[in-house]
Coordinates of C-alpha atoms and ligand atoms in Angstrom, one line a residue:
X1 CA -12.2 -11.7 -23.0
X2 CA -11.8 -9.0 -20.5
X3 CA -8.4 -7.4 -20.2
X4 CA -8.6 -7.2 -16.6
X5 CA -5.8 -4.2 -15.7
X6 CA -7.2 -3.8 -11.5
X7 CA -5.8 -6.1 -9.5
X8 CA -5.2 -4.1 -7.0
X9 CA -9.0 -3.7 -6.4
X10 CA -9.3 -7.8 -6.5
X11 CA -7.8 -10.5 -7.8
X12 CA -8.7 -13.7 -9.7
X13 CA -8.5 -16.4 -8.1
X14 CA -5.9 -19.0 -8.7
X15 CA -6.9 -22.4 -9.7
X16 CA -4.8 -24.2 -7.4
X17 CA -7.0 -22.1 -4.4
X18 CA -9.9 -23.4 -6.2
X19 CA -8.9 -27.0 -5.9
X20 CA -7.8 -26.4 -1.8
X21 CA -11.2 -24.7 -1.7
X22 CA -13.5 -27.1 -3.7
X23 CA -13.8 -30.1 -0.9
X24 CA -15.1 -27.5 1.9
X25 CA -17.8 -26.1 -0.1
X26 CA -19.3 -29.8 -1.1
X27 CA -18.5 -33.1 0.7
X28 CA -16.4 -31.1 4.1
X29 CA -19.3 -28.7 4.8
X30 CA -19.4 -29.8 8.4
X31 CA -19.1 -26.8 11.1
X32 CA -15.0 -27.7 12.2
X33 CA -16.5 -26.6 15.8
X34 CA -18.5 -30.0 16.1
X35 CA -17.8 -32.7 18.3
X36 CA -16.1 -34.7 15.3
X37 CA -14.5 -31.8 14.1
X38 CA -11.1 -33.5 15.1
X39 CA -11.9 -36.9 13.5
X40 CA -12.9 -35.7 10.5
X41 CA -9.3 -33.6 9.9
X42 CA -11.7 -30.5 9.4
X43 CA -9.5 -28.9 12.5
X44 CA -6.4 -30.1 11.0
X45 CA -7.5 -28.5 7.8
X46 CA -7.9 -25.2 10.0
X47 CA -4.6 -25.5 11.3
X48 CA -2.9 -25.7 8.0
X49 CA -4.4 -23.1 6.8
X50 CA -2.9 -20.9 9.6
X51 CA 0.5 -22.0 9.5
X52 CA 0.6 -21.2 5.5
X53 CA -0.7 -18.0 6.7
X54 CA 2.0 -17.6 9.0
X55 CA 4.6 -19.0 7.4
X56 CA 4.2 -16.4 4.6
X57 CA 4.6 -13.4 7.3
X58 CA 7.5 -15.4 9.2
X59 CA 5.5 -15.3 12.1
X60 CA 6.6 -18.6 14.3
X61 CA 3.5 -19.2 16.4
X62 CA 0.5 -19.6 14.2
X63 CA -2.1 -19.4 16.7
X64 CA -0.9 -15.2 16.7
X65 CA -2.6 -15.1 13.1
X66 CA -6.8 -14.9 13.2
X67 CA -9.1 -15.4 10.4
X68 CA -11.8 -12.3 10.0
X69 CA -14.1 -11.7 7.2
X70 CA -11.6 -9.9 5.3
X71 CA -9.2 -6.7 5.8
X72 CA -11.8 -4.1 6.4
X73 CA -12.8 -6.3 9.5
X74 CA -9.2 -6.7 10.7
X75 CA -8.5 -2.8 10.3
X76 CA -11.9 -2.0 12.5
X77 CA -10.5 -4.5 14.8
X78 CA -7.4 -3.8 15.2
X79 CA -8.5 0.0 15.8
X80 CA -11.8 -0.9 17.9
X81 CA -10.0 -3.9 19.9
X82 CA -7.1 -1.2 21.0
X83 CA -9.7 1.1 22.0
X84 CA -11.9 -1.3 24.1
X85 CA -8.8 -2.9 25.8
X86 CA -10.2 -1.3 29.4
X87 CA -7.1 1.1 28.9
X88 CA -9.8 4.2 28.9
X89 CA -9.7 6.5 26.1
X90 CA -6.7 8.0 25.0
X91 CA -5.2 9.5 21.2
X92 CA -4.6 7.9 18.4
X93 CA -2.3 8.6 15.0
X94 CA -3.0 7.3 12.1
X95 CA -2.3 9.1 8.6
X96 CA -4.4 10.7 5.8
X97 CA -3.7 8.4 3.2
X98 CA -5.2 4.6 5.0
X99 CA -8.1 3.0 3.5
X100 CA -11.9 4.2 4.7
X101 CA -11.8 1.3 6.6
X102 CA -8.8 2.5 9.2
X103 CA -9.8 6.4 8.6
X104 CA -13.7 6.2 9.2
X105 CA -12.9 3.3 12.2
X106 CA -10.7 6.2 13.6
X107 CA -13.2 9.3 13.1
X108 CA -16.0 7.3 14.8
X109 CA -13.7 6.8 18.2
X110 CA -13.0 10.3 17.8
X111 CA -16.9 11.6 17.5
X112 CA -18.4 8.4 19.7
X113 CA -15.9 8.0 22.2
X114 CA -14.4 10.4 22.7
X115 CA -10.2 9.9 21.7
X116 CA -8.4 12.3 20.5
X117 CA -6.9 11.9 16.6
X118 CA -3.8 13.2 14.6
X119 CA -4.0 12.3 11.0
X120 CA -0.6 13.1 9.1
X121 CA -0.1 13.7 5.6
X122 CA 2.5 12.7 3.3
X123 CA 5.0 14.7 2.1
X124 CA 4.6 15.5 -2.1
X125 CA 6.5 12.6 -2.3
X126 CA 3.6 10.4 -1.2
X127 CA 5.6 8.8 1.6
X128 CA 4.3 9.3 5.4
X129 CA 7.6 10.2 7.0
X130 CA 8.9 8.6 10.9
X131 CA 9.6 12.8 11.9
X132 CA 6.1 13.4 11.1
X133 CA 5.0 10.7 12.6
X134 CA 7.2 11.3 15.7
X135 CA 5.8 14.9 16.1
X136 CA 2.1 14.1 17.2
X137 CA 3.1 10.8 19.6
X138 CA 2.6 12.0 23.2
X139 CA 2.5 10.0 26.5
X140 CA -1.4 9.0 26.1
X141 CA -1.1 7.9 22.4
X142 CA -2.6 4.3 22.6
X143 CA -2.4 3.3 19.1
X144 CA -0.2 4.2 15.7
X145 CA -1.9 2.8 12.7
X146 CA 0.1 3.1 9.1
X147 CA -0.5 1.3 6.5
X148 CA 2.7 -0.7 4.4
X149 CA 1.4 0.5 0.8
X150 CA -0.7 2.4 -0.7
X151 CA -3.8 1.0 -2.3
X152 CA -4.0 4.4 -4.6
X153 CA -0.6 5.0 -5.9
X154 CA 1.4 1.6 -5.2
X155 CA 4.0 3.8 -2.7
X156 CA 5.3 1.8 0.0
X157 CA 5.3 3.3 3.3
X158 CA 8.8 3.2 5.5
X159 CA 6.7 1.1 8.3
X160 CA 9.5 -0.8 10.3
X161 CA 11.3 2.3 10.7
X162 CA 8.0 4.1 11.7
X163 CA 7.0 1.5 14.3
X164 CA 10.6 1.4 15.8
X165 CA 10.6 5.2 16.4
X166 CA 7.7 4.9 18.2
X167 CA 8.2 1.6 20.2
X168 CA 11.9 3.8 21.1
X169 CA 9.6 6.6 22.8
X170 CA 6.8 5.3 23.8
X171 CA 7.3 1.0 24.1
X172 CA 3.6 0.6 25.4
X173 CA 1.6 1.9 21.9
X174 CA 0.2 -0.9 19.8
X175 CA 1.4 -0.5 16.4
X176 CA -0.7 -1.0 13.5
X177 CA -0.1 -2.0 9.5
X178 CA -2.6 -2.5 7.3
X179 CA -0.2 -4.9 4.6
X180 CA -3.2 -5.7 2.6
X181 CA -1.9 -4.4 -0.7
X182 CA 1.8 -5.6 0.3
X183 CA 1.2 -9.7 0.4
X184 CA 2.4 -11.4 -2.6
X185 CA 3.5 -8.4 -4.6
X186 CA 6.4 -7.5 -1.4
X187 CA 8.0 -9.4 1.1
X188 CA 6.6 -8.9 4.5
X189 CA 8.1 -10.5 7.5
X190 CA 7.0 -9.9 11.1
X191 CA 10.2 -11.2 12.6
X192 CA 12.5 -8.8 10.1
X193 CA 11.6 -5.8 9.1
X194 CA 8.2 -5.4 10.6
X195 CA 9.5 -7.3 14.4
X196 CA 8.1 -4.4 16.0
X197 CA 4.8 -4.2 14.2
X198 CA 2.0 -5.4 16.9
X199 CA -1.4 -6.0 14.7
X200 CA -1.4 -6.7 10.7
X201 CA -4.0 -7.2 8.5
X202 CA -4.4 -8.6 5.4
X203 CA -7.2 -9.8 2.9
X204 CA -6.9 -12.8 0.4
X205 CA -8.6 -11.6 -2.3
X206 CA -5.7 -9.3 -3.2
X207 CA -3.2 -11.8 -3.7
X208 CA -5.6 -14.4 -5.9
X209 CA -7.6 -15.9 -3.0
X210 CA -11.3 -15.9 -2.4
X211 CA -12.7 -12.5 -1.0
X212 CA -14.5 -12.5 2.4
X213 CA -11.5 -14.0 3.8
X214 CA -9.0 -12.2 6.1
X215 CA -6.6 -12.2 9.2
X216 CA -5.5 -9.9 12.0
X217 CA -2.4 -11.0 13.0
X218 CA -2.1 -10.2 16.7
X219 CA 1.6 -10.5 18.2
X220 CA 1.8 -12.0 21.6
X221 CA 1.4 -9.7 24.7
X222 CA -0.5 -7.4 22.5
X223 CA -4.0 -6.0 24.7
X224 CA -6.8 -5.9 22.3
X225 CA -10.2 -6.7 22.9
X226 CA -12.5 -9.1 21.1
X227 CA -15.2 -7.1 17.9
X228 CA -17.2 -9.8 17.6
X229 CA -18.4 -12.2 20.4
X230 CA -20.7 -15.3 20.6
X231 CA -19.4 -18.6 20.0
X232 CA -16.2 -18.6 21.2
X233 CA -14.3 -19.3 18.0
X234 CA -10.3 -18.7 16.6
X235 CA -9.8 -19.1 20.5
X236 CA -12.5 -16.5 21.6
X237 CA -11.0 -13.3 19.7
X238 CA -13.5 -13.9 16.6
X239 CA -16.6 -15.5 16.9
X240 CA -18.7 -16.7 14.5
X241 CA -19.0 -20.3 12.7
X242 CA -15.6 -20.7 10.9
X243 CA -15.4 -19.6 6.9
X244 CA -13.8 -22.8 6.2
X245 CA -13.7 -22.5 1.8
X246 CA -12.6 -19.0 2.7
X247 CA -9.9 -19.9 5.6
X248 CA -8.6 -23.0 3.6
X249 CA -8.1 -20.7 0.3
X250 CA -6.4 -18.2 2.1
X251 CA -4.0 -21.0 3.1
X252 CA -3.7 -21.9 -0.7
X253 CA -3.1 -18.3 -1.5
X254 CA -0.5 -17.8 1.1
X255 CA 1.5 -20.6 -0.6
X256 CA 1.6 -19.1 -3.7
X257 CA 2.2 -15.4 -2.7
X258 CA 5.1 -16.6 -0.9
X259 CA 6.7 -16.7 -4.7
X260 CA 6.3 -13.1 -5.0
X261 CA 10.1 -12.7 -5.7
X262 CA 9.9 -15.0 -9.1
X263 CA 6.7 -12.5 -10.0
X264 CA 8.3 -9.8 -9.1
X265 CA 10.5 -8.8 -12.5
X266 CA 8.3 -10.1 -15.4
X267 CA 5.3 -8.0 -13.6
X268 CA 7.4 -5.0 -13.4
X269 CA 9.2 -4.9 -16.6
X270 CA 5.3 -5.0 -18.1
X271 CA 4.6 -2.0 -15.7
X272 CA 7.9 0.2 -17.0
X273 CA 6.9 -0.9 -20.8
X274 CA 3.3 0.5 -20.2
X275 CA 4.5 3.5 -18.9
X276 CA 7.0 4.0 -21.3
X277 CA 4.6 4.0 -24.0
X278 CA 2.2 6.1 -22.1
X279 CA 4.9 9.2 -21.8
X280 CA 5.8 8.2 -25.9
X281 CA 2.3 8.3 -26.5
X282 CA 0.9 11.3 -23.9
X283 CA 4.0 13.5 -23.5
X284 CA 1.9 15.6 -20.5
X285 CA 1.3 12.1 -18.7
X286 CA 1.6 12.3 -14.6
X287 CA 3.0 9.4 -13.2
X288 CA 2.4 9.5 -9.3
X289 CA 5.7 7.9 -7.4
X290 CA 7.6 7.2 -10.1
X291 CA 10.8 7.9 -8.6
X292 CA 9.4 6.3 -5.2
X293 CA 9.7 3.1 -4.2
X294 CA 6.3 1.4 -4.7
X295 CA 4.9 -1.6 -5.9
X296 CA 5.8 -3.5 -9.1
X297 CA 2.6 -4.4 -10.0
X298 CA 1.0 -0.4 -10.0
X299 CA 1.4 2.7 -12.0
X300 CA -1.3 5.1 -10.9
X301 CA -0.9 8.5 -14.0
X302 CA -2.8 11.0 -15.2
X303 CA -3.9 12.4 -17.7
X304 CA -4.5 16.2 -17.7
X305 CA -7.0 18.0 -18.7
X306 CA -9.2 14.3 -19.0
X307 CA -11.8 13.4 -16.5
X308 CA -10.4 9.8 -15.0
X309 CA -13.9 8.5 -14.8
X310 CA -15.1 9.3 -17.9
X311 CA -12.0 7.4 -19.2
X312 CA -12.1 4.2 -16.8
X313 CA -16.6 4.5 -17.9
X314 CA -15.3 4.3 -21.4
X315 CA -12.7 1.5 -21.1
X316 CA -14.9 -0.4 -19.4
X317 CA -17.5 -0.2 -22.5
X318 CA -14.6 -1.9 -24.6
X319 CA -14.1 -4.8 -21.2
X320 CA -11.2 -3.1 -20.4
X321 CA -11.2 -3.1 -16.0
X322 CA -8.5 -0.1 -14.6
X323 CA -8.9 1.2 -11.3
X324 CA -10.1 5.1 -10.8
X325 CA -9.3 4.7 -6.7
X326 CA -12.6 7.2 -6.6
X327 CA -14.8 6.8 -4.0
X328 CA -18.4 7.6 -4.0
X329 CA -20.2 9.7 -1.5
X330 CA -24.1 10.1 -2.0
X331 CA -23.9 10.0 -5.0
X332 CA -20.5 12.6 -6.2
X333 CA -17.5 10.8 -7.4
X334 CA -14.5 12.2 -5.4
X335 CA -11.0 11.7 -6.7
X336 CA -8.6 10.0 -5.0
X337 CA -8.0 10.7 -1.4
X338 CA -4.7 9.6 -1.3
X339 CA -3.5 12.0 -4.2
X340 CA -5.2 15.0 -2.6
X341 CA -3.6 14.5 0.8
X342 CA -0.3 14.2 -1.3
X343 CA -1.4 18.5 -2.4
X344 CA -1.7 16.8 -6.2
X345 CA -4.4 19.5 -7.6
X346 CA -7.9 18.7 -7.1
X347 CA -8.3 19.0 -11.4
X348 CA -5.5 16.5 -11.5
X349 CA -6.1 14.3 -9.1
X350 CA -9.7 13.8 -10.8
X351 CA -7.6 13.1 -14.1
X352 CA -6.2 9.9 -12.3
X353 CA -6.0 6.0 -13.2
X354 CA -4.6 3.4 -12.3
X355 CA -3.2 0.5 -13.8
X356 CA -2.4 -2.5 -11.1
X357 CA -1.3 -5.5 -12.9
X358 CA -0.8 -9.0 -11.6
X359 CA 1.3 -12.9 -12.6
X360 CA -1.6 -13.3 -15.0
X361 CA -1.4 -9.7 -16.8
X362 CA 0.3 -10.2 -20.3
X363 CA 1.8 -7.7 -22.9
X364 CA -1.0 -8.1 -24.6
X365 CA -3.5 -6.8 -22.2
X366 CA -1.4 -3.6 -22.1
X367 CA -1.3 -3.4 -25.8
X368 CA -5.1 -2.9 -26.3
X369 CA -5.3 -1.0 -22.9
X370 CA -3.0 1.6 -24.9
X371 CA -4.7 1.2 -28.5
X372 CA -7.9 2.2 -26.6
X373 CA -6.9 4.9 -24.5
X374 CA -5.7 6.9 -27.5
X375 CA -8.8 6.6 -28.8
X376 CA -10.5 7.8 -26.0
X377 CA -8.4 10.0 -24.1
X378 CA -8.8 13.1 -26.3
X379 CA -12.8 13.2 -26.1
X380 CA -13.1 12.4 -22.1
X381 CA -12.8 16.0 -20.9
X382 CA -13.3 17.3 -16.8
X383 CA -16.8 18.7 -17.7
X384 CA -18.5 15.0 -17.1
X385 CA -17.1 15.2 -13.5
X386 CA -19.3 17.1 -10.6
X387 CA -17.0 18.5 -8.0
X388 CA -17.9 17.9 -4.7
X389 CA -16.6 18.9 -1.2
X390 CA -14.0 21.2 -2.1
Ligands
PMP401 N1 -7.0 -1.9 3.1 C1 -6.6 -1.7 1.9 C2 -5.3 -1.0 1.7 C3 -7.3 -2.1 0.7 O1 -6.8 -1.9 -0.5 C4 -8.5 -2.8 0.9 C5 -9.4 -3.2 -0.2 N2 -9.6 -2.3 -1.2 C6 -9.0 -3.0 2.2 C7 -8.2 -2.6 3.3 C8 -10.3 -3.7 2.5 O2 -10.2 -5.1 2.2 P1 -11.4 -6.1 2.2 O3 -11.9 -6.0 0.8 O4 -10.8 -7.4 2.5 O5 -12.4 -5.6 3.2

């Protein structure tokens, strides 16, 4: 059996989402566009899905929340949409630690179109602070885009305060969140905290749904143009023929991940029991954000001197999944991006793991995690690693 430690890379999915899901992909395969899409309760089936959707983000009108193929298409959206909303081109902020799906969305306005980009860093601390932020908004800024946690390290971002600084000085900016690590691990709620957030995106395959299934939740009044036109579907903002398994799952997810709260402890007190053996175990152990606050579920560490690869390559020899958050370019393996724009050491930062557990993670899976990494740790050195871009 695999001891699967990377949930924050994907999740399983649950079997209750399985069951919701089951139907669409064998008797209710019809296209919920058709004529007798009503009659059949395929576009009731649609609508349910939304509401769950919404419910989980307290957002009161559902139709605000639109399925896409997953977060990666709600973040080029969201960024894209803004930028094609016959507003001309203008400047964007966004900050150095998003996903490649924000960032290299954001560099190609910048090289193709023409906008103008400020990407802030976080402080050491890993946190992206509102004065930074504040510093590089000026009057044609069209679009703020921060994500709520990161994917790397686990360390949530101060977002509502963020997005109310900016709505104070400049009320016409669309503000951006990509939430798709928060959901199901965090509360998120669009008419608390995050009221002043305009476009969120999420991705069910984080929080035990099926992958290929997203949304982009668009608040009313919010002027963004359409990415992908044709038929006309989720109300002309999204074409193409509706992902019904997918949509219907991500309803079923959303009802579970509402639960987050009764997940929350048992998940973390595993997380501070791993790491507590880790610094017993490896008295030299980095533990990124530990005194932040981040997610319960992630503890991203490292281990100097080791090449983070070389030790995720061998783990995953014995079926053992962690996340390296490295991302490959032609070829090189980088280390994470997030942890360099933090100034964490290049040498250290390629030393990095991460552990991202989830409501089906046990004690066990842990135990063996540790049994094998003292086994390993000592003979994965840097020298496997080829540097690149530095
Ligand atoms: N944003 C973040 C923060 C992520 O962690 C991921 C997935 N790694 C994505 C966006 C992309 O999501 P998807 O897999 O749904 O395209």
């Amino acid at each position: 059996m695999a001891v699967y430690l990377d949930n924050n890379a994907t999740t399983s999915m649950s079997s209750d989402v399985l069951d919701a899901m089951m139907p669409f992909l064998t008797d209710r395969y019809q296209n919920v566009s058709s004529a007798a899409g009503e009659v059949s309760g395929l576009r009731r089936a649609l609508s349910q899905a939304r509401t769950r959707v919404a419910t989980l983000l307290d957002v009161a009108d559902s139709a605000e929340c639109v399925f896409t193929s997953g977060a990666t298409e709600a973040n080029n959206w969201a960024i894209e949409g803004t930028a094609r909303n016959g507003n001309g081109v203008g400047h964007v902020v966004t900050t150095a630690i998003e996903h490649p799906s924000v960032l290299e969305s954001v560099r190609r306005l910048e090289q193709e179109s023409g906008w103008s980009v400020s990407v802030v860093k976080p402080d050491y601390s890993g946190v992206i602070t509102v004065e930074d932020i504040l510093k590089v908004i000026r009057p044609e800024t069209k679009l703020v885009s921060v994500m709520l946690v990161n994917n790397e390290t686990g360390i949530l971002q101060p977002v509502g305060a963020i997005s109310r600084a900016v709505k104070a000085i400049a009320p016409t900016t669309t503000f951006h969140t990509d939430a798709t690590q928060a959901l199901g691990k965090i509360g998120v709620s669009l008419s608390g905290e995050l009221e002043t957030v305009d476009l969120l995106s999420l991705s069910a395959h984080k929080f035990h749904g099926p992958k290929g299934v997203g949304v982009l939740v668009v608040r009313a009044g919010t002027n963004i143009a359409p990415l992908l036109v044709g038929g006309g579907q989720e109300s002309g903002r999204r074409s193409g023929t509706t992902n019904m398994p997918g949509v219907v799952g991500c309803g079923a997810a959303a009802i579970a991940a509402r639960l987050w709260e009764s997940h929350r402890g048992p998940v973390q007190a595993m997380r501070d029991r791993f790491e507590e053996i880790l610094t017993s175990q490896f008295p030299s152990v980095l533990i990124f954000g530990r005194d932040q606050d981040r997610l319960p579920n992630t503890s991203c560490f490292a281990l100097p001197g080791c090449d983070g690869n070389s030790i995720a390559d061998r783990l995953a020899l014995e079926n053992i999944w962690v996340g390296t958050g490295s991302a490959c370019s032609a070829g090189a393996l980088r280390p994470p991006h997030s942890l360099l724009a933090m100034g964490i050491p290049y040498s250290t930062a390629s030393a990095a793991l991460r552990v991202s557990l989830s409501r089906y993670s046990s004690n066990s899976d842990i135990d063996q995690l540790i049994n094998a990494l003292s086994i390993i740790a000592c003979n994965a050195t840097t020298a496997t690693r080829r540097e690149v871009g530095r």
